[in-house]
Amino acid sequence: MPRILDGAVIAAEIKQEVAAEVKQLAAQGVRPGLAAVLVGSVPASQIYVRSKVQTCEDLGIYSELITPPDTVTTEEMFELVAKLNDRDDIDGILIQLPLPAQVDAKALLDAISPAKDVDGFHPVNAGRLQAGRPALAPCTPAGIIEILKRSNLPIAGQHAVVVGRSDLVGKPAAMLLLHQNATVTICHTKTRDLGAMTRQADILVAAIGRPGFITPEMVKPGATIIDVGINRLNTRAEFDRFFAGNARREATFAKRGSTIVGDVDPKAFEMAGAYTPVPGGVGLLTVAMLMANTVHAAKMRRGL
Ligand code: GUN
């Protein structure tokens, strides 16, 4: 039986450590603060941001939820970011993605002060990360490293194959794995014979954004699989493709009319030595690492 890497347990451990740091900072008169910006009413984004704000509250981090309407302009967003950059009580600025089409998301993320870029999306932080300098690293990739380390799974010398080359997950995950001395291969939509690549993986990171994309024959028996995907299945046919006969999932689907699957076909997990489930895996680490980054940013900005 493969080992299930429980994101909730690891996230709880990290949050406990962050809460202890927040307490120490309070003794020095410092309270880390996060501004979470949620534009419009994308249901998934609302859930994510609510969880981020709630977690701040749980850990003693000051948080502020800012909710511009989905008609907001790039110009108005620039003004908001400029104000947050200038505020001394705000250490981290999080702009939840995706943004409405009329907002120039890249230009906006570039306008966030790199010192407050707790998502690690600013090119300055991406550059620092790749150059091996102290940086705010993107939360999901940082969470992947925490899962591996805290589960005592080796990284150094392992062949890590990252499927997906996004700026937000694939690329920074590959960089962080490289810094941990893994041998790293990055695969993408144009990779020839993808299965031949993924079958070499001791650590397989699936960050593609397609439901159940990694199938059992793509996995080396005993590999560690990190599933970054969060894909909603809305139809019966989609549901049956992955979860036919699964009573627990059947109950969720009956109640909500949908369920979640990662980028890994659940049957492929049976090949693994260890894997992160969806839900309950990497996603929970993203929030925990955001908290860690906010405290880190608060300390760095004050030279602590
Ligand atoms: N949308 C989906 N994931 C993320 C994330 O980690 N950060 C932000 N800002 N937006 C997201």
Short mmCIF file of C-alpha atoms and ligand atoms in Angstrom, two decimals:
data_model
loop_
_atom_site.label_atom_id
_atom_site.label_comp_id
_atom_site.label_asym_id
_atom_site.label_seq_id
_atom_site.Cartn_x
_atom_site.Cartn_y
_atom_site.Cartn_z
CA MET A 1 0.00 0.00 0.00
CA PRO A 2 1.40 3.43 -0.88
CA ARG A 3 1.96 5.93 1.89
CA ILE A 4 -0.46 8.88 1.86
CA LEU A 5 1.28 12.20 2.47
CA ASP A 6 -1.32 14.02 4.56
CA GLY A 7 -1.25 17.74 3.74
CA ALA A 8 -3.40 18.59 6.74
CA VAL A 9 -0.91 17.14 9.23
CA ILE A 10 2.09 18.86 7.63
CA ALA A 11 0.25 22.17 7.20
CA ALA A 12 -0.81 22.07 10.87
CA GLU A 13 2.83 21.55 11.90
CA ILE A 14 3.97 24.56 9.84
CA LYS A 15 1.12 26.75 11.08
CA GLN A 16 2.02 25.90 14.67
CA GLU A 17 5.61 27.02 14.01
CA VAL A 18 4.39 30.21 12.34
CA ALA A 19 2.07 30.96 15.26
CA ALA A 20 5.03 30.60 17.66
CA GLU A 21 7.02 33.07 15.54
CA VAL A 22 4.10 35.50 15.50
CA LYS A 23 4.06 35.34 19.29
CA GLN A 24 7.79 36.09 19.49
CA LEU A 25 7.35 39.05 17.14
CA ALA A 26 4.47 40.33 19.26
CA ALA A 27 6.85 40.46 22.21
CA GLN A 28 8.99 42.80 20.08
CA GLY A 29 5.96 44.92 19.21
CA VAL A 30 5.65 43.59 15.66
CA ARG A 31 2.45 42.20 14.15
CA PRO A 32 2.80 40.81 10.62
CA GLY A 33 0.01 41.95 8.28
CA LEU A 34 -1.40 40.52 5.06
CA ALA A 35 -3.60 42.35 2.55
CA ALA A 36 -5.63 39.88 0.49
CA VAL A 37 -7.14 41.32 -2.66
CA LEU A 38 -10.05 39.43 -4.17
CA VAL A 39 -11.51 40.89 -7.36
CA GLY A 40 -15.02 39.94 -8.42
CA SER A 41 -16.84 36.75 -7.54
CA VAL A 42 -15.04 33.66 -8.86
CA PRO A 43 -16.39 31.00 -6.44
CA ALA A 44 -13.11 29.03 -6.13
CA SER A 45 -11.15 32.25 -5.49
CA GLN A 46 -13.64 33.27 -2.81
CA ILE A 47 -13.11 29.96 -1.03
CA TYR A 48 -9.30 30.18 -1.26
CA VAL A 49 -9.11 33.78 -0.07
CA ARG A 50 -11.52 33.18 2.79
CA SER A 51 -9.30 30.32 3.93
CA LYS A 52 -6.21 32.56 3.73
CA VAL A 53 -7.83 35.32 5.79
CA GLN A 54 -9.20 32.85 8.34
CA THR A 55 -5.78 31.24 8.73
CA CYS A 56 -4.22 34.67 9.41
CA GLU A 57 -6.76 35.14 12.17
CA ASP A 58 -6.00 31.69 13.60
CA LEU A 59 -2.27 32.45 13.74
CA GLY A 60 -2.44 36.02 15.06
CA ILE A 61 -1.47 37.66 11.76
CA TYR A 62 -3.29 40.91 10.96
CA SER A 63 -5.28 40.58 7.73
CA GLU A 64 -7.33 42.83 5.57
CA LEU A 65 -9.64 41.58 2.83
CA ILE A 66 -10.03 44.04 -0.04
CA THR A 67 -12.71 43.25 -2.62
CA PRO A 68 -12.74 45.49 -5.71
CA PRO A 69 -15.67 44.87 -8.11
CA ASP A 70 -15.04 42.78 -11.24
CA THR A 71 -15.33 45.98 -13.30
CA VAL A 72 -12.15 47.38 -11.68
CA THR A 73 -9.56 48.88 -14.05
CA THR A 74 -5.81 48.24 -14.16
CA GLU A 75 -5.31 51.89 -13.18
CA GLU A 76 -7.47 51.52 -10.05
CA MET A 77 -5.63 48.34 -9.12
CA PHE A 78 -2.27 50.14 -9.52
CA GLU A 79 -3.49 52.81 -7.09
CA LEU A 80 -4.53 50.16 -4.58
CA VAL A 81 -1.19 48.35 -4.82
CA ALA A 82 0.73 51.63 -4.46
CA LYS A 83 -1.15 52.38 -1.22
CA LEU A 84 -0.50 48.88 0.15
CA ASN A 85 3.19 49.13 -0.81
CA ASP A 86 3.42 52.31 1.29
CA ARG A 87 1.62 51.03 4.38
CA ASP A 88 3.85 50.05 7.27
CA ASP A 89 1.26 47.72 8.83
CA ILE A 90 1.10 45.58 5.67
CA ASP A 91 3.94 43.08 5.15
CA GLY A 92 2.39 40.91 2.48
CA ILE A 93 0.22 41.69 -0.54
CA LEU A 94 -1.71 38.86 -2.13
CA ILE A 95 -3.71 39.45 -5.30
CA GLN A 96 -5.78 36.35 -5.90
CA LEU A 97 -5.62 35.06 -9.48
CA PRO A 98 -7.23 34.85 -11.96
CA LEU A 99 -8.06 38.53 -12.50
CA PRO A 100 -10.75 39.77 -14.91
CA ALA A 101 -9.56 40.06 -18.53
CA GLN A 102 -9.48 43.89 -18.55
CA VAL A 103 -6.86 43.95 -15.77
CA ASP A 104 -3.24 43.60 -16.88
CA ALA A 105 -2.31 40.93 -14.33
CA LYS A 106 1.40 40.76 -15.15
CA ALA A 107 1.90 44.53 -14.96
CA LEU A 108 0.02 44.54 -11.67
CA LEU A 109 2.05 41.75 -10.08
CA ASP A 110 5.19 43.62 -11.19
CA ALA A 111 3.94 46.69 -9.29
CA ILE A 112 3.88 44.88 -5.93
CA SER A 113 6.95 45.70 -3.85
CA PRO A 114 9.21 42.60 -4.06
CA ALA A 115 9.62 42.86 -0.26
CA LYS A 116 5.84 42.36 0.15
CA ASP A 117 5.41 39.80 -2.63
CA VAL A 118 4.35 36.89 -0.42
CA ASP A 119 3.16 34.91 -3.46
CA GLY A 120 6.71 35.03 -4.85
CA PHE A 121 5.37 35.97 -8.29
CA HIS A 122 7.43 39.14 -8.83
CA PRO A 123 10.26 38.77 -11.40
CA VAL A 124 12.72 40.07 -8.80
CA ASN A 125 11.83 37.18 -6.48
CA ALA A 126 11.85 34.70 -9.39
CA GLY A 127 15.32 35.97 -10.32
CA ARG A 128 16.58 35.83 -6.74
CA LEU A 129 15.25 32.30 -6.41
CA GLN A 130 16.99 31.12 -9.56
CA ALA A 131 20.21 32.91 -8.58
CA GLY A 132 20.20 31.19 -5.18
CA ARG A 133 19.69 34.46 -3.24
CA PRO A 134 17.28 34.91 -0.30
CA ALA A 135 13.83 35.30 -1.84
CA LEU A 136 10.14 34.97 -1.16
CA ALA A 137 9.45 31.67 -2.94
CA PRO A 138 6.04 30.84 -4.45
CA CYS A 139 3.87 29.11 -1.86
CA THR A 140 2.81 25.94 -3.69
CA PRO A 141 6.34 24.97 -4.82
CA ALA A 142 7.68 25.79 -1.35
CA GLY A 143 4.95 23.56 0.07
CA ILE A 144 6.09 20.67 -2.14
CA ILE A 145 9.59 20.85 -0.63
CA GLU A 146 8.13 20.97 2.89
CA ILE A 147 6.03 17.87 2.24
CA LEU A 148 9.04 15.92 0.99
CA LYS A 149 11.36 17.07 3.79
CA ARG A 150 8.91 16.67 6.65
CA SER A 151 7.96 13.20 5.38
CA ASN A 152 11.67 12.27 5.41
CA LEU A 153 11.62 11.50 1.70
CA PRO A 154 15.03 11.97 0.09
CA ILE A 155 15.44 14.72 -2.54
CA ALA A 156 19.21 14.92 -3.11
CA GLY A 157 20.28 12.69 -5.98
CA GLN A 158 16.69 11.74 -6.82
CA HIS A 159 15.37 12.22 -10.32
CA ALA A 160 12.53 14.72 -10.03
CA VAL A 161 10.35 15.03 -13.12
CA VAL A 162 8.11 18.10 -13.13
CA VAL A 163 5.26 17.97 -15.62
CA GLY A 164 4.15 21.53 -16.31
CA ARG A 165 6.25 24.65 -16.82
CA SER A 166 4.06 27.44 -15.47
CA ASP A 167 5.72 30.50 -13.93
CA LEU A 168 3.63 29.98 -10.80
CA VAL A 169 4.25 26.29 -10.11
CA GLY A 170 6.28 24.18 -12.57
CA LYS A 171 9.29 26.45 -13.06
CA PRO A 172 9.77 27.47 -9.41
CA ALA A 173 9.14 23.88 -8.23
CA ALA A 174 11.91 22.69 -10.56
CA MET A 175 14.23 25.39 -9.23
CA LEU A 176 13.56 24.55 -5.57
CA LEU A 177 14.08 20.82 -6.25
CA LEU A 178 17.36 21.66 -7.99
CA HIS A 179 18.47 23.69 -4.95
CA GLN A 180 17.81 20.54 -2.90
CA ASN A 181 20.20 18.67 -5.23
CA ALA A 182 17.63 16.67 -7.16
CA THR A 183 18.31 15.88 -10.80
CA VAL A 184 15.47 17.78 -12.43
CA THR A 185 13.64 17.28 -15.72
CA ILE A 186 10.90 19.68 -16.77
CA CYS A 187 8.30 18.30 -19.19
CA HIS A 188 5.49 20.10 -20.99
CA THR A 189 2.95 19.86 -23.78
CA LYS A 190 5.63 19.63 -26.49
CA THR A 191 7.65 16.89 -24.72
CA ARG A 192 8.05 13.81 -26.93
CA ASP A 193 7.19 10.45 -25.34
CA LEU A 194 6.16 11.95 -22.02
CA GLY A 195 5.60 8.51 -20.47
CA ALA A 196 9.24 7.57 -21.07
CA MET A 197 10.20 10.68 -19.08
CA THR A 198 7.74 10.30 -16.22
CA ARG A 199 8.64 6.61 -15.80
CA GLN A 200 12.15 7.73 -14.84
CA ALA A 201 10.84 9.86 -11.99
CA ASP A 202 11.70 9.05 -8.40
CA ILE A 203 9.70 12.20 -7.57
CA LEU A 204 6.91 12.99 -10.02
CA VAL A 205 5.37 16.46 -9.76
CA ALA A 206 2.14 16.82 -11.72
CA ALA A 207 1.29 20.48 -12.36
CA ILE A 208 -0.47 20.34 -15.69
CA GLY A 209 -4.00 21.50 -14.95
CA ARG A 210 -5.75 18.57 -16.63
CA PRO A 211 -7.88 16.06 -14.72
CA GLY A 212 -6.26 12.67 -14.23
CA PHE A 213 -3.61 13.33 -16.87
CA ILE A 214 -0.97 11.07 -15.27
CA THR A 215 -2.03 7.45 -15.85
CA PRO A 216 -0.70 4.30 -14.13
CA GLU A 217 1.62 3.31 -17.00
CA MET A 218 3.38 6.70 -16.68
CA VAL A 219 4.55 5.97 -13.12
CA LYS A 220 7.64 4.08 -11.98
CA PRO A 221 6.56 1.61 -9.25
CA GLY A 222 7.43 3.03 -5.83
CA ALA A 223 7.79 6.65 -7.00
CA THR A 224 6.73 9.62 -4.88
CA ILE A 225 3.89 11.45 -6.62
CA ILE A 226 3.12 15.08 -5.81
CA ASP A 227 -0.23 16.04 -7.34
CA VAL A 228 -0.64 19.80 -7.65
CA GLY A 229 -3.82 19.70 -9.73
CA ILE A 230 -7.24 20.84 -8.56
CA ASN A 231 -9.82 20.03 -11.24
CA ARG A 232 -13.56 20.09 -10.69
CA LEU A 233 -15.61 17.28 -12.22
CA ASN A 234 -19.15 18.44 -12.94
CA THR A 235 -20.68 15.71 -15.08
CA ARG A 236 -21.58 12.12 -14.40
CA ALA A 237 -19.38 10.92 -17.28
CA GLU A 238 -16.35 12.80 -15.90
CA PHE A 239 -17.09 11.47 -12.43
CA ASP A 240 -17.39 7.86 -13.61
CA ARG A 241 -14.10 8.07 -15.50
CA PHE A 242 -12.22 8.38 -12.20
CA PHE A 243 -14.50 7.46 -9.33
CA ALA A 244 -17.06 4.88 -10.53
CA GLY A 245 -17.80 2.58 -7.59
CA ASN A 246 -16.10 4.85 -5.01
CA ALA A 247 -18.75 5.20 -2.29
CA ARG A 248 -17.13 8.16 -0.48
CA ARG A 249 -16.79 10.19 -3.68
CA GLU A 250 -20.25 9.14 -4.75
CA ALA A 251 -21.61 10.76 -1.57
CA THR A 252 -19.74 14.05 -2.25
CA PHE A 253 -20.92 14.09 -5.85
CA ALA A 254 -24.53 13.43 -4.83
CA LYS A 255 -24.40 16.23 -2.24
CA ARG A 256 -22.52 18.90 -4.23
CA GLY A 257 -23.08 17.91 -7.85
CA SER A 258 -19.31 17.92 -8.37
CA THR A 259 -16.08 16.57 -6.96
CA ILE A 260 -12.37 17.32 -7.26
CA VAL A 261 -9.67 15.30 -8.98
CA GLY A 262 -5.99 16.17 -9.32
CA ASP A 263 -3.73 15.94 -12.37
CA VAL A 264 -3.09 12.30 -11.48
CA ASP A 265 -5.55 9.50 -12.24
CA PRO A 266 -6.36 7.96 -8.83
CA LYS A 267 -5.46 4.53 -10.29
CA ALA A 268 -1.90 5.83 -10.83
CA PHE A 269 -1.52 6.43 -7.08
CA GLU A 270 -1.64 2.66 -6.60
CA MET A 271 1.74 2.47 -8.37
CA ALA A 272 3.35 4.98 -6.00
CA GLY A 273 5.46 4.49 -2.90
CA ALA A 274 3.97 7.70 -1.52
CA TYR A 275 1.60 10.35 -2.84
CA THR A 276 -0.25 13.53 -1.97
CA PRO A 277 -4.03 13.10 -2.22
CA VAL A 278 -6.45 15.57 -3.82
CA PRO A 279 -8.07 17.12 -1.91
CA GLY A 280 -6.01 17.06 1.27
CA GLY A 281 -2.49 17.30 -0.14
CA VAL A 282 -0.48 20.14 -1.64
CA GLY A 283 -3.38 22.64 -1.60
CA LEU A 284 -3.32 22.87 2.19
CA LEU A 285 0.39 23.64 2.15
CA THR A 286 -0.15 26.63 -0.14
CA VAL A 287 -2.00 28.47 2.63
CA ALA A 288 0.49 27.41 5.31
CA MET A 289 3.42 28.65 3.22
CA LEU A 290 1.65 31.96 2.57
CA MET A 291 1.54 32.45 6.33
CA ALA A 292 5.22 31.52 6.61
CA ASN A 293 6.08 33.97 3.81
CA THR A 294 4.10 36.77 5.47
CA VAL A 295 6.03 36.36 8.71
CA HIS A 296 9.28 36.02 6.76
CA ALA A 297 8.48 39.26 4.87
CA ALA A 298 7.65 41.05 8.13
CA LYS A 299 11.01 40.06 9.61
CA MET A 300 13.05 40.84 6.49
CA ARG A 301 11.50 44.29 6.09
CA ARG A 302 12.50 45.12 9.67
CA GLY A 303 15.95 43.56 9.37
CA LEU A 304 15.11 40.92 12.02
N1 GUN B 1 -4.83 31.42 -7.66
C1 GUN B 1 -4.63 30.09 -7.56
N2 GUN B 1 -3.58 29.84 -6.77
C2 GUN B 1 -3.09 31.02 -6.36
C3 GUN B 1 -2.02 31.41 -5.51
O1 GUN B 1 -1.26 30.61 -4.97
N3 GUN B 1 -1.86 32.75 -5.32
C4 GUN B 1 -2.67 33.66 -5.92
N4 GUN B 1 -2.43 34.94 -5.70
N5 GUN B 1 -3.67 33.33 -6.71
C5 GUN B 1 -3.88 32.02 -6.92
#
